[in-house]
PDB file of C-alpha atoms (C1' of nucleotides) in Angstrom:
ATOM      1  CA  MET A 121       5.139  -0.097 -17.265  1.00 38.00           C
ATOM      2  CA  SER A 122       6.736  -3.450 -17.643  1.00 38.00           C
ATOM      3  CA  THR A 123       3.641  -5.431 -16.932  1.00 39.00           C
ATOM      4  CA  PRO A 124       0.546  -4.069 -18.675  1.00 42.00           C
ATOM      5  CA  THR A 125      -1.362  -7.229 -17.666  1.00 49.00           C
ATOM      6  CA  MET A 126      -4.940  -6.991 -16.268  1.00 53.00           C
ATOM      7  CA  LEU A 127      -4.412  -8.539 -12.994  1.00 56.00           C
ATOM      8  CA  SER A 128      -7.970  -7.414 -11.896  1.00 66.00           C
ATOM      9  CA  VAL A 129      -9.604  -8.430  -8.715  1.00 74.00           C
ATOM     10  CA  THR A 130     -11.581 -11.237 -10.327  1.00 62.00           C
ATOM     11  CA  ASP A 131      -8.393 -13.143 -10.167  1.00 61.00           C
ATOM     12  CA  VAL A 132      -8.358 -12.945  -6.246  1.00 65.00           C
ATOM     13  CA  THR A 133     -11.780 -13.501  -5.809  1.00 63.00           C
ATOM     14  CA  ALA A 134     -12.057 -16.348  -8.447  1.00 59.00           C
ATOM     15  CA  CYS A 135     -11.685 -19.304  -6.306  1.00 60.00           C
ATOM     16  CA  CYS A 136     -10.394 -18.326  -2.895  1.00 67.00           C
ATOM     17  CA  ALA A 137     -10.906 -18.911   0.622  1.00 73.00           C
ATOM     18  CA  PRO A 138     -11.169 -15.870   3.133  1.00 83.00           C
ATOM     19  CA  LEU A 139      -8.275 -14.593   4.704  1.00 85.00           C
ATOM     20  CA  THR A 140      -9.108 -16.100   8.336  1.00 82.00           C
ATOM     21  CA  ARG A 141      -9.990 -19.841   7.419  1.00 80.00           C
ATOM     22  CA  GLU A 142      -6.776 -21.080   6.805  1.00 85.00           C
ATOM     23  CA  THR A 143      -3.104 -19.944   5.821  1.00 90.00           C
ATOM     24  CA  ILE A 144      -3.509 -18.606   2.368  1.00 94.00           C
ATOM     25  CA  PRO A 145      -0.758 -19.472   0.129  1.00 95.00           C
ATOM     26  CA  VAL A 146       1.811 -17.217  -1.087  1.00 95.00           C
ATOM     27  CA  GLU A 147       0.582 -16.623  -4.520  1.00 94.00           C
ATOM     28  CA  GLN A 148      -2.952 -15.559  -3.286  1.00 94.00           C
ATOM     29  CA  ALA A 149      -1.485 -13.443  -0.620  1.00 96.00           C
ATOM     30  CA  ILE A 150       0.444 -11.566  -3.454  1.00 97.00           C
ATOM     31  CA  ASP A 151      -2.697 -11.174  -5.661  1.00 96.00           C
ATOM     32  CA  LEU A 152      -4.625  -9.939  -2.666  1.00 97.00           C
ATOM     33  CA  ALA A 153      -1.928  -7.382  -1.573  1.00 98.00           C
ATOM     34  CA  ARG A 154      -1.818  -6.228  -5.312  1.00 98.00           C
ATOM     35  CA  ALA A 155      -5.620  -5.406  -5.003  1.00 98.00           C
ATOM     36  CA  LEU A 156      -5.281  -3.685  -1.683  1.00 98.00           C
ATOM     37  CA  LYS A 157      -2.293  -1.700  -2.622  1.00 98.00           C
ATOM     38  CA  ALA A 158      -4.306  -0.135  -5.355  1.00 98.00           C
ATOM     39  CA  LEU A 159      -6.827   0.905  -2.749  1.00 98.00           C
ATOM     40  CA  ALA A 160      -4.523   1.947  -0.047  1.00 98.00           C
ATOM     41  CA  ASP A 161      -4.329   5.715  -1.239  1.00 98.00           C
ATOM     42  CA  PRO A 162      -6.441   8.381   0.008  1.00 98.00           C
ATOM     43  CA  THR A 163      -6.676   9.981  -3.437  1.00 98.00           C
ATOM     44  CA  ARG A 164      -7.529   6.672  -5.022  1.00 98.00           C
ATOM     45  CA  LEU A 165     -10.191   6.136  -2.362  1.00 98.00           C
ATOM     46  CA  ARG A 166     -11.818   9.409  -3.073  1.00 98.00           C
ATOM     47  CA  LEU A 167     -11.698   8.750  -6.763  1.00 98.00           C
ATOM     48  CA  ILE A 168     -13.855   5.754  -6.374  1.00 98.00           C
ATOM     49  CA  SER A 169     -15.887   7.318  -3.950  1.00 97.00           C
ATOM     50  CA  MET A 170     -16.628  10.171  -6.161  1.00 97.00           C
ATOM     51  CA  VAL A 171     -17.334   7.767  -9.190  1.00 97.00           C
ATOM     52  CA  ALA A 172     -19.598   5.727  -7.021  1.00 96.00           C
ATOM     53  CA  ALA A 173     -21.616   8.864  -5.903  1.00 94.00           C
ATOM     54  CA  SER A 174     -21.979  10.009  -9.504  1.00 94.00           C
ATOM     55  CA  ALA A 175     -25.273   9.659 -11.229  1.00 88.00           C
ATOM     56  CA  GLY A 176     -25.110   6.051 -13.086  1.00 87.00           C
ATOM     57  CA  GLU A 177     -21.998   5.284 -11.005  1.00 88.00           C
ATOM     58  CA  GLU A 178     -20.003   7.160 -13.775  1.00 95.00           C
ATOM     59  CA  ALA A 179     -17.906  10.248 -13.866  1.00 97.00           C
ATOM     60  CA  CYS A 180     -16.016  12.269 -16.425  1.00 98.00           C
ATOM     61  CA  ALA A 181     -12.363  12.573 -15.666  1.00 98.00           C
ATOM     62  CA  CYS A 182     -12.823  16.274 -16.320  1.00 97.00           C
ATOM     63  CA  ASP A 183     -14.934  16.424 -13.277  1.00 97.00           C
ATOM     64  CA  LEU A 184     -12.466  14.455 -10.904  1.00 98.00           C
ATOM     65  CA  VAL A 185      -9.572  16.612 -11.496  1.00 97.00           C
ATOM     66  CA  GLU A 186     -10.494  19.692  -9.488  1.00 96.00           C
ATOM     67  CA  PRO A 187     -11.968  17.957  -6.310  1.00 96.00           C
ATOM     68  CA  THR A 188      -8.680  16.356  -5.549  1.00 97.00           C
ATOM     69  CA  GLY A 189      -6.541  19.403  -5.640  1.00 96.00           C
ATOM     70  CA  LEU A 190      -4.091  17.663  -7.458  1.00 98.00           C
ATOM     71  CA  GLY A 191      -2.647  18.121 -11.006  1.00 97.00           C
ATOM     72  CA  GLN A 192      -4.396  16.304 -14.009  1.00 98.00           C
ATOM     73  CA  PRO A 193      -1.428  13.915 -14.957  1.00 98.00           C
ATOM     74  CA  THR A 194      -1.596  12.823 -11.303  1.00 98.00           C
ATOM     75  CA  VAL A 195      -5.176  11.906 -11.448  1.00 98.00           C
ATOM     76  CA  SER A 196      -4.983  10.370 -14.732  1.00 98.00           C
ATOM     77  CA  HIS A 197      -2.130   8.320 -13.061  1.00 98.00           C
ATOM     78  CA  HIS A 198      -4.555   7.026 -10.334  1.00 98.00           C
ATOM     79  CA  LEU A 199      -7.306   6.538 -12.320  1.00 98.00           C
ATOM     80  CA  LYS A 200      -5.025   4.124 -14.502  1.00 98.00           C
ATOM     81  CA  ILE A 201      -4.111   2.063 -11.568  1.00 98.00           C
ATOM     82  CA  LEU A 202      -7.597   1.802 -10.474  1.00 98.00           C
ATOM     83  CA  THR A 203      -8.600   0.647 -13.826  1.00 98.00           C
ATOM     84  CA  GLU A 204      -5.835  -1.918 -14.207  1.00 97.00           C
ATOM     85  CA  ALA A 205      -6.519  -3.254 -10.891  1.00 98.00           C
ATOM     86  CA  GLY A 206      -9.987  -4.011 -11.900  1.00 97.00           C
ATOM     87  CA  PHE A 207     -11.924  -1.385  -9.735  1.00 98.00           C
ATOM     88  CA  LEU A 208     -12.991   0.973 -12.589  1.00 98.00           C
ATOM     89  CA  THR A 209     -13.817   0.782 -16.227  1.00 97.00           C
ATOM     90  CA  ARG A 210     -12.826   3.334 -18.822  1.00 97.00           C
ATOM     91  CA  SER A 211     -15.026   4.320 -21.841  1.00 96.00           C
ATOM     92  CA  GLN A 212     -13.833   7.141 -24.198  1.00 96.00           C
ATOM     93  CA  ARG A 213     -16.758   9.287 -25.521  1.00 95.00           C
ATOM     94  CA  GLY A 214     -15.514  11.852 -27.985  1.00 94.00           C
ATOM     95  CA  THR A 215     -12.812  13.857 -26.120  1.00 96.00           C
ATOM     96  CA  TRP A 216     -14.024  12.777 -22.627  1.00 98.00           C
ATOM     97  CA  ALA A 217     -12.792   9.705 -20.536  1.00 98.00           C
ATOM     98  CA  TYR A 218     -15.964   8.325 -18.407  1.00 98.00           C
ATOM     99  CA  PHE A 219     -15.097   5.985 -15.599  1.00 98.00           C
ATOM    100  CA  ALA A 220     -17.468   3.687 -13.762  1.00 98.00           C
ATOM    101  CA  LEU A 221     -17.306   1.338 -11.058  1.00 96.00           C
ATOM    102  CA  VAL A 222     -16.783  -2.231 -11.750  1.00 96.00           C
ATOM    103  CA  PRO A 223     -19.809  -3.868 -10.141  1.00 94.00           C
ATOM    104  CA  GLY A 224     -18.952  -6.105  -7.116  1.00 92.00           C
ATOM    105  CA  ALA A 225     -15.142  -5.409  -7.487  1.00 95.00           C
ATOM    106  CA  LEU A 226     -15.025  -3.888  -4.095  1.00 96.00           C
ATOM    107  CA  ASP A 227     -17.410  -6.645  -2.503  1.00 95.00           C
ATOM    108  CA  SER A 228     -14.997  -9.138  -3.478  1.00 94.00           C
ATOM    109  CA  VAL A 229     -11.996  -7.717  -1.991  1.00 96.00           C
ATOM    110  CA  ALA A 230     -14.044  -7.108   1.179  1.00 95.00           C
ATOM    111  CA  ARG A 231     -15.554 -10.571   1.223  1.00 94.00           C
ATOM    112  CA  LEU A 232     -11.944 -12.016   1.281  1.00 94.00           C
ATOM    113  CA  LEU A 233     -11.156 -10.111   4.256  1.00 94.00           C
ATOM    114  CA  VAL A 234     -14.333 -11.052   6.467  1.00 89.00           C
ATOM    115  CA  SER A 235     -14.275 -14.079   8.545  1.00 76.00           C
ATOM    116  CA  ALA A 236     -17.784 -15.593   7.971  1.00 67.00           C
TER     117      ALA A 236
ATOM    118  CA  MET B 299       9.211   5.779  14.513  1.00 37.00           C
ATOM    119  CA  SER B 300       8.212   9.208  14.881  1.00 38.00           C
ATOM    120  CA  THR B 301       4.763   8.582  15.679  1.00 39.00           C
ATOM    121  CA  PRO B 302       4.074   5.864  17.784  1.00 42.00           C
ATOM    122  CA  THR B 303       0.353   6.666  17.645  1.00 49.00           C
ATOM    123  CA  MET B 304      -2.258   4.237  18.057  1.00 53.00           C
ATOM    124  CA  LEU B 305      -4.147   4.921  14.710  1.00 57.00           C
ATOM    125  CA  SER B 306      -5.965   1.588  14.852  1.00 67.00           C
ATOM    126  CA  VAL B 307      -8.841   0.257  12.726  1.00 73.00           C
ATOM    127  CA  THR B 308     -11.499   1.629  15.157  1.00 62.00           C
ATOM    128  CA  ASP B 309     -10.954   5.227  14.300  1.00 61.00           C
ATOM    129  CA  VAL B 310     -11.864   4.401  10.858  1.00 65.00           C
ATOM    130  CA  THR B 311     -14.823   2.371  11.418  1.00 64.00           C
ATOM    131  CA  ALA B 312     -16.145   4.484  14.532  1.00 60.00           C
ATOM    132  CA  CYS B 313     -18.625   6.700  12.677  1.00 61.00           C
ATOM    133  CA  CYS B 314     -17.965   6.554   8.923  1.00 67.00           C
ATOM    134  CA  ALA B 315     -20.081   6.106   5.651  1.00 74.00           C
ATOM    135  CA  PRO B 316     -19.189   3.121   3.246  1.00 83.00           C
ATOM    136  CA  LEU B 317     -17.054   4.203   0.519  1.00 85.00           C
ATOM    137  CA  THR B 318     -19.651   4.045  -2.378  1.00 82.00           C
ATOM    138  CA  ARG B 319     -22.486   6.086  -0.692  1.00 81.00           C
ATOM    139  CA  GLU B 320     -21.215   9.566  -0.768  1.00 86.00           C
ATOM    140  CA  THR B 321     -17.973  11.398  -1.566  1.00 91.00           C
ATOM    141  CA  ILE B 322     -15.771  10.504   1.371  1.00 94.00           C
ATOM    142  CA  PRO B 323     -14.009  13.480   3.120  1.00 95.00           C
ATOM    143  CA  VAL B 324     -10.288  13.610   2.972  1.00 94.00           C
ATOM    144  CA  GLU B 325      -9.606  12.799   6.601  1.00 94.00           C
ATOM    145  CA  GLN B 326     -11.387   9.765   6.589  1.00 94.00           C
ATOM    146  CA  ALA B 327      -9.904   8.613   3.131  1.00 96.00           C
ATOM    147  CA  ILE B 328      -6.659   9.165   4.819  1.00 97.00           C
ATOM    148  CA  ASP B 329      -7.523   6.887   7.750  1.00 96.00           C
ATOM    149  CA  LEU B 330      -8.985   4.084   5.462  1.00 97.00           C
ATOM    150  CA  ALA B 331      -5.973   4.227   3.147  1.00 98.00           C
ATOM    151  CA  ARG B 332      -3.515   3.853   6.174  1.00 98.00           C
ATOM    152  CA  ALA B 333      -5.490   0.833   7.434  1.00 98.00           C
ATOM    153  CA  LEU B 334      -5.426  -0.649   3.882  1.00 98.00           C
ATOM    154  CA  LYS B 335      -1.620   0.091   3.549  1.00 98.00           C
ATOM    155  CA  ALA B 336      -1.079  -2.044   6.618  1.00 98.00           C
ATOM    156  CA  LEU B 337      -2.811  -4.841   4.860  1.00 98.00           C
ATOM    157  CA  ALA B 338      -1.500  -4.481   1.514  1.00 98.00           C
ATOM    158  CA  ASP B 339       1.614  -6.600   1.867  1.00 98.00           C
ATOM    159  CA  PRO B 340       1.999 -10.390   1.050  1.00 98.00           C
ATOM    160  CA  THR B 341       3.672 -11.241   4.243  1.00 98.00           C
ATOM    161  CA  ARG B 342       1.564  -9.328   6.463  1.00 98.00           C
ATOM    162  CA  LEU B 343      -1.664 -10.968   4.967  1.00 98.00           C
ATOM    163  CA  ARG B 344      -0.126 -14.248   5.524  1.00 98.00           C
ATOM    164  CA  LEU B 345       0.834 -13.604   8.919  1.00 98.00           C
ATOM    165  CA  ILE B 346      -2.690 -12.446   9.672  1.00 98.00           C
ATOM    166  CA  SER B 347      -3.888 -15.397   8.078  1.00 97.00           C
ATOM    167  CA  MET B 348      -1.457 -17.683  10.106  1.00 97.00           C
ATOM    168  CA  VAL B 349      -2.411 -16.135  13.212  1.00 97.00           C
ATOM    169  CA  ALA B 350      -6.276 -16.488  12.388  1.00 96.00           C
ATOM    170  CA  ALA B 351      -5.851 -20.288  11.582  1.00 94.00           C
ATOM    171  CA  SER B 352      -3.761 -20.851  14.901  1.00 94.00           C
ATOM    172  CA  ALA B 353      -5.818 -22.324  17.886  1.00 87.00           C
ATOM    173  CA  GLY B 354      -7.357 -19.564  19.840  1.00 86.00           C
ATOM    174  CA  GLU B 355      -6.718 -17.315  16.891  1.00 87.00           C
ATOM    175  CA  GLU B 356      -3.316 -16.555  18.727  1.00 94.00           C
ATOM    176  CA  ALA B 357       0.294 -17.514  17.509  1.00 97.00           C
ATOM    177  CA  CYS B 358       3.558 -17.375  18.979  1.00 98.00           C
ATOM    178  CA  ALA B 359       6.072 -15.050  16.986  1.00 98.00           C
ATOM    179  CA  CYS B 360       8.606 -18.021  16.807  1.00 97.00           C
ATOM    180  CA  ASP B 361       6.272 -20.043  14.803  1.00 97.00           C
ATOM    181  CA  LEU B 362       5.787 -17.234  12.418  1.00 98.00           C
ATOM    182  CA  VAL B 363       9.293 -16.714  11.192  1.00 97.00           C
ATOM    183  CA  GLU B 364       9.982 -19.752   9.358  1.00 96.00           C
ATOM    184  CA  PRO B 365       7.207 -20.161   7.430  1.00 96.00           C
ATOM    185  CA  THR B 366       7.628 -16.751   5.841  1.00 97.00           C
ATOM    186  CA  GLY B 367      11.048 -17.481   4.641  1.00 96.00           C
ATOM    187  CA  LEU B 368      12.074 -13.879   5.989  1.00 97.00           C
ATOM    188  CA  GLY B 369      14.397 -13.071   8.639  1.00 97.00           C
ATOM    189  CA  GLN B 370      13.370 -12.638  12.317  1.00 98.00           C
ATOM    190  CA  PRO B 371      13.564  -8.733  12.636  1.00 98.00           C
ATOM    191  CA  THR B 372      11.735  -8.530   9.289  1.00 98.00           C
ATOM    192  CA  VAL B 373       8.897 -10.467  10.662  1.00 98.00           C
ATOM    193  CA  SER B 374       8.961  -8.588  14.019  1.00 98.00           C
ATOM    194  CA  HIS B 375       8.738  -5.477  11.798  1.00 98.00           C
ATOM    195  CA  HIS B 376       5.701  -6.534  10.088  1.00 98.00           C
ATOM    196  CA  LEU B 377       4.024  -7.682  13.255  1.00 98.00           C
ATOM    197  CA  LYS B 378       4.628  -4.116  14.865  1.00 98.00           C
ATOM    198  CA  ILE B 379       3.032  -2.742  11.741  1.00 98.00           C
ATOM    199  CA  LEU B 380      -0.143  -4.876  11.930  1.00 98.00           C
ATOM    200  CA  THR B 381      -0.313  -4.198  15.774  1.00 98.00           C
ATOM    201  CA  GLU B 382      -0.055  -0.533  15.613  1.00 97.00           C
ATOM    202  CA  ALA B 383      -2.590  -0.449  12.906  1.00 98.00           C
ATOM    203  CA  GLY B 384      -4.978  -2.355  15.057  1.00 97.00           C
ATOM    204  CA  PHE B 385      -5.298  -5.785  13.354  1.00 98.00           C
ATOM    205  CA  LEU B 386      -3.335  -7.685  16.123  1.00 98.00           C
ATOM    206  CA  THR B 387      -2.565  -7.569  19.715  1.00 97.00           C
ATOM    207  CA  ARG B 388       0.662  -8.462  21.476  1.00 97.00           C
ATOM    208  CA  SER B 389       0.979 -10.185  24.920  1.00 96.00           C
ATOM    209  CA  GLN B 390       4.243 -11.266  26.362  1.00 95.00           C
ATOM    210  CA  ARG B 391       4.270 -14.494  28.129  1.00 95.00           C
ATOM    211  CA  GLY B 392       7.812 -15.284  29.502  1.00 94.00           C
ATOM    212  CA  THR B 393      10.328 -14.868  26.724  1.00 96.00           C
ATOM    213  CA  TRP B 394       7.585 -15.374  23.992  1.00 97.00           C
ATOM    214  CA  ALA B 395       5.259 -12.901  22.149  1.00 98.00           C
ATOM    215  CA  TYR B 396       1.956 -14.143  21.321  1.00 98.00           C
ATOM    216  CA  PHE B 397      -0.049 -12.266  18.698  1.00 98.00           C
ATOM    217  CA  ALA B 398      -3.748 -12.378  18.302  1.00 98.00           C
ATOM    218  CA  LEU B 399      -6.539 -11.098  15.878  1.00 96.00           C
ATOM    219  CA  VAL B 400      -8.382  -8.309  17.093  1.00 95.00           C
ATOM    220  CA  PRO B 401     -12.121  -9.404  16.797  1.00 93.00           C
ATOM    221  CA  GLY B 402     -13.779  -7.570  14.079  1.00 92.00           C
ATOM    222  CA  ALA B 403     -10.913  -5.460  12.930  1.00 95.00           C
ATOM    223  CA  LEU B 404     -10.754  -6.904   9.425  1.00 96.00           C
ATOM    224  CA  ASP B 405     -14.714  -6.853   9.166  1.00 94.00           C
ATOM    225  CA  SER B 406     -14.755  -3.328  10.002  1.00 94.00           C
ATOM    226  CA  VAL B 407     -12.400  -2.489   7.071  1.00 96.00           C
ATOM    227  CA  ALA B 408     -14.330  -4.728   4.878  1.00 95.00           C
ATOM    228  CA  ARG B 409     -17.464  -3.122   5.673  1.00 94.00           C
ATOM    229  CA  LEU B 410     -16.326   0.269   4.635  1.00 94.00           C
ATOM    230  CA  LEU B 411     -15.535  -1.231   1.382  1.00 94.00           C
ATOM    231  CA  VAL B 412     -18.804  -2.690   0.688  1.00 89.00           C
ATOM    232  CA  SER B 413     -21.880  -0.905  -0.985  1.00 76.00           C
ATOM    233  CA  ALA B 414     -24.784  -2.299   1.242  1.00 67.00           C
TER     234      ALA B 414
ATOM    235  C1'  DC C 270      -5.763  21.625 -42.585  1.00 78.32           C
ATOM    236  C1'  DT C 271      -5.148  24.457 -38.342  1.00 78.32           C
ATOM    237  C1'  DG C 272      -6.048  25.591 -33.486  1.00 78.32           C
ATOM    238  C1'  DG C 273      -7.576  24.447 -29.050  1.00 78.32           C
ATOM    239  C1'  DC C 274      -9.004  21.247 -25.710  1.00 78.32           C
ATOM    240  C1'  DG C 275      -9.204  16.969 -22.944  1.00 78.32           C
ATOM    241  C1'  DT C 276      -6.328  12.932 -21.734  1.00 78.32           C
ATOM    242  C1'  DA C 277      -2.248  10.075 -21.547  1.00 78.32           C
ATOM    243  C1'  DT C 278       2.786   9.513 -21.255  1.00 78.32           C
ATOM    244  C1'  DT C 279       7.412  10.743 -20.007  1.00 78.32           C
ATOM    245  C1'  DG C 280      11.129  11.819 -17.010  1.00 78.32           C
ATOM    246  C1'  DA C 281      12.682  13.518 -12.842  1.00 78.32           C
ATOM    247  C1'  DC C 282      12.618  14.112  -7.641  1.00 78.32           C
ATOM    248  C1'  DG C 283      11.849  13.388  -2.857  1.00 78.32           C
ATOM    249  C1'  DT C 284       9.558  10.111   0.061  1.00 78.32           C
ATOM    250  C1'  DT C 285       8.213   5.755   1.687  1.00 78.32           C
ATOM    251  C1'  DC C 286       9.073   0.948   2.132  1.00 78.32           C
ATOM    252  C1'  DA C 287      10.594  -4.005   2.864  1.00 78.32           C
ATOM    253  C1'  DT C 288      14.256  -6.258   3.701  1.00 78.32           C
ATOM    254  C1'  DC C 289      18.732  -7.341   5.559  1.00 78.32           C
ATOM    255  C1'  DG C 290      22.918  -7.598   9.133  1.00 78.32           C
ATOM    256  C1'  DA C 291      24.314  -6.272  13.397  1.00 78.32           C
ATOM    257  C1'  DT C 292      23.231  -4.862  18.017  1.00 78.32           C
ATOM    258  C1'  DA C 293      20.567  -4.149  21.936  1.00 78.32           C
ATOM    259  C1'  DT C 294      16.986  -5.581  25.353  1.00 78.32           C
ATOM    260  C1'  DA C 295      14.824  -8.965  28.357  1.00 78.32           C
ATOM    261  C1'  DG C 296      13.423 -12.984  30.082  1.00 78.32           C
ATOM    262  C1'  DT C 297      14.937 -18.227  31.536  1.00 78.32           C
ATOM    263  C1'  DC C 298      17.695 -21.398  33.304  1.00 78.32           C
ATOM    264  C1'  DG C 299      21.577 -23.572  35.629  1.00 78.32           C
TER     265       DG C 299
ATOM    266  C1'  DC D 196      26.141 -14.288  38.129  1.00 78.32           C
ATOM    267  C1'  DG D 197      26.659 -15.844  33.572  1.00 78.32           C
ATOM    268  C1'  DA D 198      25.309 -17.973  29.092  1.00 78.32           C
ATOM    269  C1'  DC D 199      21.451 -18.851  26.121  1.00 78.32           C
ATOM    270  C1'  DT D 200      17.115 -17.700  23.873  1.00 78.32           C
ATOM    271  C1'  DA D 201      13.506 -14.926  22.036  1.00 78.32           C
ATOM    272  C1'  DT D 202      12.310 -10.541  20.429  1.00 78.32           C
ATOM    273  C1'  DA D 203      12.737  -5.829  19.316  1.00 78.32           C
ATOM    274  C1'  DT D 204      15.506  -1.837  17.615  1.00 78.32           C
ATOM    275  C1'  DC D 205      19.046   0.438  14.538  1.00 78.32           C
ATOM    276  C1'  DG D 206      21.340   1.635  10.430  1.00 78.32           C
ATOM    277  C1'  DA D 207      21.908   0.966   5.483  1.00 78.32           C
ATOM    278  C1'  DT D 208      20.413  -0.295   0.795  1.00 78.32           C
ATOM    279  C1'  DG D 209      17.557  -0.848  -3.002  1.00 78.32           C
ATOM    280  C1'  DA D 210      13.014  -0.754  -4.966  1.00 78.32           C
ATOM    281  C1'  DA D 211       8.474   1.169  -5.199  1.00 78.32           C
ATOM    282  C1'  DC D 212       5.680   5.118  -5.049  1.00 78.32           C
ATOM    283  C1'  DG D 213       3.095   9.932  -5.365  1.00 78.32           C
ATOM    284  C1'  DT D 214       3.567  14.069  -7.405  1.00 78.32           C
ATOM    285  C1'  DC D 215       4.852  17.410 -10.774  1.00 78.32           C
ATOM    286  C1'  DA D 216       6.380  20.017 -15.278  1.00 78.32           C
ATOM    287  C1'  DA D 217       6.859  19.138 -19.999  1.00 78.32           C
ATOM    288  C1'  DT D 218       5.325  17.073 -23.740  1.00 78.32           C
ATOM    289  C1'  DA D 219       2.837  13.936 -26.879  1.00 78.32           C
ATOM    290  C1'  DC D 220      -1.744  12.142 -28.305  1.00 78.32           C
ATOM    291  C1'  DG D 221      -6.614  12.370 -30.020  1.00 78.32           C
ATOM    292  C1'  DC D 222     -10.687  14.550 -30.990  1.00 78.32           C
ATOM    293  C1'  DC D 223     -13.662  18.261 -32.247  1.00 78.32           C
ATOM    294  C1'  DA D 224     -14.787  22.988 -34.266  1.00 78.32           C
ATOM    295  C1'  DG D 225     -14.045  26.329 -37.649  1.00 78.32           C
TER     296       DG D 225
END
DNA sequence: CTGGCGTATTGACGTTCATCGATATAGTCG
DNA sequence: CGACTATATCGATGAACGTCAATACGCCAG
């Protein structure tokens, strides 16, 4: 990938006004669109959901492949996208990789969509 | 388009549990992803924002082209996507087309992302 | 050190998407 | 009716995306 940058949700949510208050500037629109694009895939939504539903909001990658019905490289790819977008964290424990929800990341995006 | 179906946000938000409570079923993931995909574009986010910031939460298409810096067909295309996704309504008044926010549409999506 | 397993990366392929230019449709005014 | 304007549709093009098979990497057991 050309930009291994941590774009992360926190950039979007750091300062900014909700979508429906005033016309948002182009740059903020790009950031928010990037976060939403990371979420806008059925497999990735299910991965987030599965991680969230796991004990301690943490799940081993090995347990996430089979339920999706997709190949292991594909799941690894989706997990990478979600991690780089700031929705998941990755922690390696021995051979296994554990993914956990970033607290408040989803809420931050949701807050930008809501009017109040 | 092959599917002129009204998929609309209401389908997603009708019944369903938030993303982080339990593993969401595949079908619901597809619907939510479709709604998010409609939002996951900088131009479309700005269009929504511009409509929301307008008087009466309604804006003429003629006023939405220039601020985006894009061509008129492109803007028309984005407005169609947002309308078919259930975020905007279109009302023709004479030669002009006015677009308005669907009340609660954005909130419905936001509510699915949030944990509480 | 060697073999095996879990995970990530690479390269390729087909699909979807955003954008444009050209054109078609529809409504208004003279 | 005929010219003009606003909007939508069509066709094409280049980029981005999701998926897979093959492969590389990293860790552990023996």
